[in-house]
Amino acid sequence: MAKLFNTIYDLAFVYASLTLGSIIALLYILSDLFYFNTKLKNNTKAIGIRLLIIIVIAIFVTATHYILEKVIDVI
């Protein structure tokens, strides 16, 4: 019985991780494609700025998920 619950927990964890990762990737790709690609074309620190952008997006998505799940109890 414990193995069944462990399997269900693992599947739910993978599902939630894939969903959050997909949201982060989609937001990063869209922002990079439509906004930052033209702004960072000739910048020598473009890779560092892009890394910072993806970290900020990940923090924003994680904070939003936490607020919706723990504080507001929607998820």
PDB file of N, CA and C in Angstrom:
ATOM      1  N   MET A   1       0.820  -1.190   0.000  1.00  0.00           N
ATOM      2  CA  MET A   1       0.000   0.000   0.000  1.00  0.00           C
ATOM      3  C   MET A   1       0.871   1.265   0.000  1.00  0.00           C
ATOM      4  N   ALA A   2       1.954   1.225   0.777  1.00  0.00           N
ATOM      5  CA  ALA A   2       2.852   2.370   0.843  1.00  0.00           C
ATOM      6  C   ALA A   2       3.532   2.603  -0.503  1.00  0.00           C
ATOM      7  N   LYS A   3       3.809   1.514  -1.207  1.00  0.00           N
ATOM      8  CA  LYS A   3       4.441   1.648  -2.518  1.00  0.00           C
ATOM      9  C   LYS A   3       3.504   2.334  -3.506  1.00  0.00           C
ATOM     10  N   LEU A   4       2.222   2.041  -3.410  1.00  0.00           N
ATOM     11  CA  LEU A   4       1.228   2.674  -4.275  1.00  0.00           C
ATOM     12  C   LEU A   4       1.161   4.180  -4.001  1.00  0.00           C
ATOM     13  N   PHE A   5       1.107   4.542  -2.728  1.00  0.00           N
ATOM     14  CA  PHE A   5       1.066   5.962  -2.377  1.00  0.00           C
ATOM     15  C   PHE A   5       2.352   6.683  -2.776  1.00  0.00           C
ATOM     16  N   ASN A   6       3.476   6.000  -2.650  1.00  0.00           N
ATOM     17  CA  ASN A   6       4.748   6.577  -3.050  1.00  0.00           C
ATOM     18  C   ASN A   6       4.778   6.817  -4.564  1.00  0.00           C
ATOM     19  N   THR A   7       4.247   5.878  -5.319  1.00  0.00           N
ATOM     20  CA  THR A   7       4.175   6.028  -6.770  1.00  0.00           C
ATOM     21  C   THR A   7       3.270   7.189  -7.154  1.00  0.00           C
ATOM     22  N   ILE A   8       2.117   7.298  -6.512  1.00  0.00           N
ATOM     23  CA  ILE A   8       1.187   8.403  -6.788  1.00  0.00           C
ATOM     24  C   ILE A   8       1.840   9.737  -6.432  1.00  0.00           C
ATOM     25  N   TYR A   9       2.543   9.797  -5.302  1.00  0.00           N
ATOM     26  CA  TYR A   9       3.234  11.018  -4.896  1.00  0.00           C
ATOM     27  C   TYR A   9       4.301  11.400  -5.916  1.00  0.00           C
ATOM     28  N   ASP A  10       5.067  10.408  -6.371  1.00  0.00           N
ATOM     29  CA  ASP A  10       6.115  10.676  -7.360  1.00  0.00           C
ATOM     30  C   ASP A  10       5.523  11.181  -8.669  1.00  0.00           C
ATOM     31  N   LEU A  11       4.427  10.594  -9.111  1.00  0.00           N
ATOM     32  CA  LEU A  11       3.778  11.049 -10.344  1.00  0.00           C
ATOM     33  C   LEU A  11       3.236  12.473 -10.195  1.00  0.00           C
ATOM     34  N   ALA A  12       2.660  12.783  -9.047  1.00  0.00           N
ATOM     35  CA  ALA A  12       2.159  14.135  -8.808  1.00  0.00           C
ATOM     36  C   ALA A  12       3.308  15.132  -8.760  1.00  0.00           C
ATOM     37  N   PHE A  13       4.420  14.735  -8.165  1.00  0.00           N
ATOM     38  CA  PHE A  13       5.589  15.609  -8.091  1.00  0.00           C
ATOM     39  C   PHE A  13       6.149  15.881  -9.480  1.00  0.00           C
ATOM     40  N   VAL A  14       6.229  14.844 -10.300  1.00  0.00           N
ATOM     41  CA  VAL A  14       6.723  15.012 -11.673  1.00  0.00           C
ATOM     42  C   VAL A  14       5.764  15.880 -12.470  1.00  0.00           C
ATOM     43  N   TYR A  15       4.465  15.668 -12.301  1.00  0.00           N
ATOM     44  CA  TYR A  15       3.462  16.458 -13.022  1.00  0.00           C
ATOM     45  C   TYR A  15       3.561  17.939 -12.649  1.00  0.00           C
ATOM     46  N   ALA A  16       3.671  18.224 -11.341  1.00  0.00           N
ATOM     47  CA  ALA A  16       3.779  19.614 -10.896  1.00  0.00           C
ATOM     48  C   ALA A  16       5.082  20.235 -11.373  1.00  0.00           C
ATOM     49  N   SER A  17       6.170  19.492 -11.330  1.00  0.00           N
ATOM     50  CA  SER A  17       7.461  20.011 -11.780  1.00  0.00           C
ATOM     51  C   SER A  17       7.457  20.302 -13.274  1.00  0.00           C
ATOM     52  N   LEU A  18       6.867  19.402 -14.048  1.00  0.00           N
ATOM     53  CA  LEU A  18       6.787  19.634 -15.488  1.00  0.00           C
ATOM     54  C   LEU A  18       5.920  20.840 -15.818  1.00  0.00           C
ATOM     55  N   THR A  19       4.847  21.006 -15.091  1.00  0.00           N
ATOM     56  CA  THR A  19       3.974  22.155 -15.322  1.00  0.00           C
ATOM     57  C   THR A  19       4.686  23.459 -14.997  1.00  0.00           C
ATOM     58  N   LEU A  20       5.308  23.530 -13.829  1.00  0.00           N
ATOM     59  CA  LEU A  20       6.018  24.756 -13.447  1.00  0.00           C
ATOM     60  C   LEU A  20       7.200  25.022 -14.372  1.00  0.00           C
ATOM     61  N   GLY A  21       7.928  23.989 -14.728  1.00  0.00           N
ATOM     62  CA  GLY A  21       9.054  24.150 -15.646  1.00  0.00           C
ATOM     63  C   GLY A  21       8.603  24.614 -17.017  1.00  0.00           C
ATOM     64  N   SER A  22       7.481  24.120 -17.478  1.00  0.00           N
ATOM     65  CA  SER A  22       6.946  24.545 -18.774  1.00  0.00           C
ATOM     66  C   SER A  22       6.512  26.003 -18.745  1.00  0.00           C
ATOM     67  N   ILE A  23       5.914  26.425 -17.646  1.00  0.00           N
ATOM     68  CA  ILE A  23       5.506  27.829 -17.517  1.00  0.00           C
ATOM     69  C   ILE A  23       6.729  28.731 -17.511  1.00  0.00           C
ATOM     70  N   ILE A  24       7.765  28.350 -16.761  1.00  0.00           N
ATOM     71  CA  ILE A  24       8.996  29.143 -16.707  1.00  0.00           C
ATOM     72  C   ILE A  24       9.642  29.210 -18.084  1.00  0.00           C
ATOM     73  N   ALA A  25       9.724  28.065 -18.766  1.00  0.00           N
ATOM     74  CA  ALA A  25      10.343  28.037 -20.090  1.00  0.00           C
ATOM     75  C   ALA A  25       9.556  28.880 -21.082  1.00  0.00           C
ATOM     76  N   LEU A  26       8.235  28.777 -21.049  1.00  0.00           N
ATOM     77  CA  LEU A  26       7.402  29.551 -21.970  1.00  0.00           C
ATOM     78  C   LEU A  26       7.567  31.051 -21.734  1.00  0.00           C
ATOM     79  N   LEU A  27       7.546  31.470 -20.483  1.00  0.00           N
ATOM     80  CA  LEU A  27       7.722  32.895 -20.180  1.00  0.00           C
ATOM     81  C   LEU A  27       9.100  33.390 -20.598  1.00  0.00           C
ATOM     82  N   TYR A  28      10.131  32.574 -20.358  1.00  0.00           N
ATOM     83  CA  TYR A  28      11.482  32.984 -20.736  1.00  0.00           C
ATOM     84  C   TYR A  28      11.631  33.068 -22.252  1.00  0.00           C
ATOM     85  N   ILE A  29      11.152  32.070 -22.952  1.00  0.00           N
ATOM     86  CA  ILE A  29      11.292  32.061 -24.410  1.00  0.00           C
ATOM     87  C   ILE A  29      10.535  33.222 -25.037  1.00  0.00           C
ATOM     88  N   LEU A  30       9.325  33.469 -24.574  1.00  0.00           N
ATOM     89  CA  LEU A  30       8.555  34.583 -25.137  1.00  0.00           C
ATOM     90  C   LEU A  30       9.199  35.929 -24.829  1.00  0.00           C
ATOM     91  N   SER A  31       9.660  36.110 -23.596  1.00  0.00           N
ATOM     92  CA  SER A  31      10.289  37.389 -23.257  1.00  0.00           C
ATOM     93  C   SER A  31      11.605  37.573 -24.007  1.00  0.00           C
ATOM     94  N   ASP A  32      12.367  36.501 -24.152  1.00  0.00           N
ATOM     95  CA  ASP A  32      13.636  36.601 -24.866  1.00  0.00           C
ATOM     96  C   ASP A  32      13.408  36.832 -26.353  1.00  0.00           C
ATOM     97  N   LEU A  33      12.445  36.155 -26.909  1.00  0.00           N
ATOM     98  CA  LEU A  33      12.181  36.263 -28.340  1.00  0.00           C
ATOM     99  C   LEU A  33      11.656  37.642 -28.727  1.00  0.00           C
ATOM    100  N   PHE A  34      10.721  38.158 -27.957  1.00  0.00           N
ATOM    101  CA  PHE A  34      10.068  39.400 -28.345  1.00  0.00           C
ATOM    102  C   PHE A  34      10.687  40.659 -27.756  1.00  0.00           C
ATOM    103  N   TYR A  35      11.431  40.549 -26.658  1.00  0.00           N
ATOM    104  CA  TYR A  35      11.926  41.773 -26.036  1.00  0.00           C
ATOM    105  C   TYR A  35      13.443  41.793 -25.870  1.00  0.00           C
ATOM    106  N   PHE A  36      13.996  40.802 -25.200  1.00  0.00           N
ATOM    107  CA  PHE A  36      15.407  40.860 -24.836  1.00  0.00           C
ATOM    108  C   PHE A  36      16.347  40.526 -25.979  1.00  0.00           C
ATOM    109  N   ASN A  37      15.885  39.818 -26.977  1.00  0.00           N
ATOM    110  CA  ASN A  37      16.746  39.460 -28.095  1.00  0.00           C
ATOM    111  C   ASN A  37      17.247  40.706 -28.823  1.00  0.00           C
ATOM    112  N   THR A  38      16.359  41.674 -29.018  1.00  0.00           N
ATOM    113  CA  THR A  38      16.767  42.906 -29.702  1.00  0.00           C
ATOM    114  C   THR A  38      17.553  43.830 -28.770  1.00  0.00           C
ATOM    115  N   LYS A  39      17.216  43.833 -27.486  1.00  0.00           N
ATOM    116  CA  LYS A  39      17.893  44.725 -26.539  1.00  0.00           C
ATOM    117  C   LYS A  39      19.324  44.257 -26.233  1.00  0.00           C
ATOM    118  N   LEU A  40      19.554  42.955 -26.260  1.00  0.00           N
ATOM    119  CA  LEU A  40      20.850  42.413 -25.855  1.00  0.00           C
ATOM    120  C   LEU A  40      21.706  41.963 -27.037  1.00  0.00           C
ATOM    121  N   LYS A  41      21.384  42.428 -28.221  1.00  0.00           N
ATOM    122  CA  LYS A  41      22.074  41.939 -29.413  1.00  0.00           C
ATOM    123  C   LYS A  41      23.571  42.235 -29.379  1.00  0.00           C
ATOM    124  N   ASN A  42      23.983  43.418 -29.013  1.00  0.00           N
ATOM    125  CA  ASN A  42      25.401  43.792 -29.027  1.00  0.00           C
ATOM    126  C   ASN A  42      25.971  44.007 -27.627  1.00  0.00           C
ATOM    127  N   ASN A  43      25.359  43.378 -26.638  1.00  0.00           N
ATOM    128  CA  ASN A  43      25.808  43.527 -25.259  1.00  0.00           C
ATOM    129  C   ASN A  43      26.788  42.405 -24.917  1.00  0.00           C
ATOM    130  N   THR A  44      27.901  42.760 -24.294  1.00  0.00           N
ATOM    131  CA  THR A  44      28.920  41.757 -23.951  1.00  0.00           C
ATOM    132  C   THR A  44      28.500  40.911 -22.755  1.00  0.00           C
ATOM    133  N   LYS A  45      27.588  41.391 -21.940  1.00  0.00           N
ATOM    134  CA  LYS A  45      27.131  40.666 -20.756  1.00  0.00           C
ATOM    135  C   LYS A  45      25.760  40.038 -20.970  1.00  0.00           C
ATOM    136  N   ALA A  46      25.427  39.688 -22.201  1.00  0.00           N
ATOM    137  CA  ALA A  46      24.095  39.187 -22.546  1.00  0.00           C
ATOM    138  C   ALA A  46      23.775  37.867 -21.849  1.00  0.00           C
ATOM    139  N   ILE A  47      24.754  36.986 -21.740  1.00  0.00           N
ATOM    140  CA  ILE A  47      24.504  35.680 -21.114  1.00  0.00           C
ATOM    141  C   ILE A  47      24.189  35.854 -19.626  1.00  0.00           C
ATOM    142  N   GLY A  48      24.919  36.703 -18.954  1.00  0.00           N
ATOM    143  CA  GLY A  48      24.651  36.959 -17.538  1.00  0.00           C
ATOM    144  C   GLY A  48      23.299  37.600 -17.316  1.00  0.00           C
ATOM    145  N   ILE A  49      22.939  38.521 -18.190  1.00  0.00           N
ATOM    146  CA  ILE A  49      21.639  39.177 -18.073  1.00  0.00           C
ATOM    147  C   ILE A  49      20.521  38.171 -18.339  1.00  0.00           C
ATOM    148  N   ARG A  50      20.692  37.296 -19.330  1.00  0.00           N
ATOM    149  CA  ARG A  50      19.679  36.273 -19.610  1.00  0.00           C
ATOM    150  C   ARG A  50      19.545  35.300 -18.437  1.00  0.00           C
ATOM    151  N   LEU A  51      20.667  34.945 -17.816  1.00  0.00           N
ATOM    152  CA  LEU A  51      20.624  34.078 -16.638  1.00  0.00           C
ATOM    153  C   LEU A  51      19.867  34.755 -15.498  1.00  0.00           C
ATOM    154  N   LEU A  52      20.116  36.021 -15.294  1.00  0.00           N
ATOM    155  CA  LEU A  52      19.406  36.775 -14.268  1.00  0.00           C
ATOM    156  C   LEU A  52      17.912  36.840 -14.580  1.00  0.00           C
ATOM    157  N   ILE A  53      17.567  37.004 -15.843  1.00  0.00           N
ATOM    158  CA  ILE A  53      16.160  37.062 -16.247  1.00  0.00           C
ATOM    159  C   ILE A  53      15.460  35.747 -15.947  1.00  0.00           C
ATOM    160  N   ILE A  54      16.088  34.624 -16.272  1.00  0.00           N
ATOM    161  CA  ILE A  54      15.444  33.338 -16.015  1.00  0.00           C
ATOM    162  C   ILE A  54      15.336  33.056 -14.519  1.00  0.00           C
ATOM    163  N   ILE A  55      16.286  33.523 -13.737  1.00  0.00           N
ATOM    164  CA  ILE A  55      16.196  33.366 -12.284  1.00  0.00           C
ATOM    165  C   ILE A  55      15.043  34.189 -11.730  1.00  0.00           C
ATOM    166  N   VAL A  56      14.888  35.414 -12.210  1.00  0.00           N
ATOM    167  CA  VAL A  56      13.782  36.267 -11.765  1.00  0.00           C
ATOM    168  C   VAL A  56      12.442  35.654 -12.152  1.00  0.00           C
ATOM    169  N   ILE A  57      12.334  35.126 -13.369  1.00  0.00           N
ATOM    170  CA  ILE A  57      11.091  34.488 -13.795  1.00  0.00           C
ATOM    171  C   ILE A  57      10.795  33.274 -12.923  1.00  0.00           C
ATOM    172  N   ALA A  58      11.809  32.466 -12.613  1.00  0.00           N
ATOM    173  CA  ALA A  58      11.617  31.285 -11.767  1.00  0.00           C
ATOM    174  C   ALA A  58      11.162  31.678 -10.367  1.00  0.00           C
ATOM    175  N   ILE A  59      11.740  32.731  -9.816  1.00  0.00           N
ATOM    176  CA  ILE A  59      11.330  33.203  -8.490  1.00  0.00           C
ATOM    177  C   ILE A  59       9.892  33.704  -8.532  1.00  0.00           C
ATOM    178  N   PHE A  60       9.532  34.423  -9.581  1.00  0.00           N
ATOM    179  CA  PHE A  60       8.168  34.939  -9.715  1.00  0.00           C
ATOM    180  C   PHE A  60       7.150  33.797  -9.821  1.00  0.00           C
ATOM    181  N   VAL A  61       7.437  32.807 -10.650  1.00  0.00           N
ATOM    182  CA  VAL A  61       6.514  31.687 -10.823  1.00  0.00           C
ATOM    183  C   VAL A  61       6.416  30.872  -9.531  1.00  0.00           C
ATOM    184  N   THR A  62       7.531  30.638  -8.872  1.00  0.00           N
ATOM    185  CA  THR A  62       7.524  29.882  -7.620  1.00  0.00           C
ATOM    186  C   THR A  62       6.767  30.624  -6.530  1.00  0.00           C
ATOM    187  N   ALA A  63       6.969  31.925  -6.425  1.00  0.00           N
ATOM    188  CA  ALA A  63       6.250  32.717  -5.425  1.00  0.00           C
ATOM    189  C   ALA A  63       4.754  32.734  -5.714  1.00  0.00           C
ATOM    190  N   THR A  64       4.391  32.860  -6.981  1.00  0.00           N
ATOM    191  CA  THR A  64       2.976  32.831  -7.343  1.00  0.00           C
ATOM    192  C   THR A  64       2.359  31.474  -7.004  1.00  0.00           C
ATOM    193  N   HIS A  65       3.063  30.401  -7.301  1.00  0.00           N
ATOM    194  CA  HIS A  65       2.570  29.063  -6.967  1.00  0.00           C
ATOM    195  C   HIS A  65       2.423  28.896  -5.462  1.00  0.00           C
ATOM    196  N   TYR A  66       3.396  29.373  -4.699  1.00  0.00           N
ATOM    197  CA  TYR A  66       3.325  29.267  -3.242  1.00  0.00           C
ATOM    198  C   TYR A  66       2.137  30.039  -2.689  1.00  0.00           C
ATOM    199  N   ILE A  67       1.944  31.252  -3.185  1.00  0.00           N
ATOM    200  CA  ILE A  67       0.825  32.065  -2.706  1.00  0.00           C
ATOM    201  C   ILE A  67      -0.508  31.405  -3.045  1.00  0.00           C
ATOM    202  N   LEU A  68      -0.629  30.895  -4.264  1.00  0.00           N
ATOM    203  CA  LEU A  68      -1.887  30.258  -4.651  1.00  0.00           C
ATOM    204  C   LEU A  68      -2.132  28.952  -3.893  1.00  0.00           C
ATOM    205  N   GLU A  69      -1.064  28.234  -3.570  1.00  0.00           N
ATOM    206  CA  GLU A  69      -1.243  26.943  -2.909  1.00  0.00           C
ATOM    207  C   GLU A  69      -1.373  27.072  -1.399  1.00  0.00           C
ATOM    208  N   LYS A  70      -0.526  27.832  -0.771  1.00  0.00           N
ATOM    209  CA  LYS A  70      -0.490  27.879   0.702  1.00  0.00           C
ATOM    210  C   LYS A  70      -1.319  29.012   1.312  1.00  0.00           C
ATOM    211  N   VAL A  71      -1.255  30.183   0.711  1.00  0.00           N
ATOM    212  CA  VAL A  71      -1.900  31.355   1.304  1.00  0.00           C
ATOM    213  C   VAL A  71      -3.384  31.418   0.933  1.00  0.00           C
ATOM    214  N   ILE A  72      -3.668  31.393  -0.367  1.00  0.00           N
ATOM    215  CA  ILE A  72      -5.043  31.530  -0.831  1.00  0.00           C
ATOM    216  C   ILE A  72      -5.764  30.178  -0.868  1.00  0.00           C
ATOM    217  N   ASP A  73      -5.011  29.091  -0.964  1.00  0.00           N
ATOM    218  CA  ASP A  73      -5.521  27.717  -0.980  1.00  0.00           C
ATOM    219  C   ASP A  73      -6.433  27.471  -2.183  1.00  0.00           C
ATOM    220  N   VAL A  74      -5.970  27.891  -3.359  1.00  0.00           N
ATOM    221  CA  VAL A  74      -6.693  27.663  -4.592  1.00  0.00           C
ATOM    222  C   VAL A  74      -6.266  26.349  -5.222  1.00  0.00           C
ATOM    223  N   ILE A  75      -4.978  26.091  -5.193  1.00  0.00           N
ATOM    224  CA  ILE A  75      -4.451  24.888  -5.842  1.00  0.00           C
ATOM    225  C   ILE A  75      -4.522  23.722  -4.876  1.00  0.00           C
TER     226      ILE A  75
END
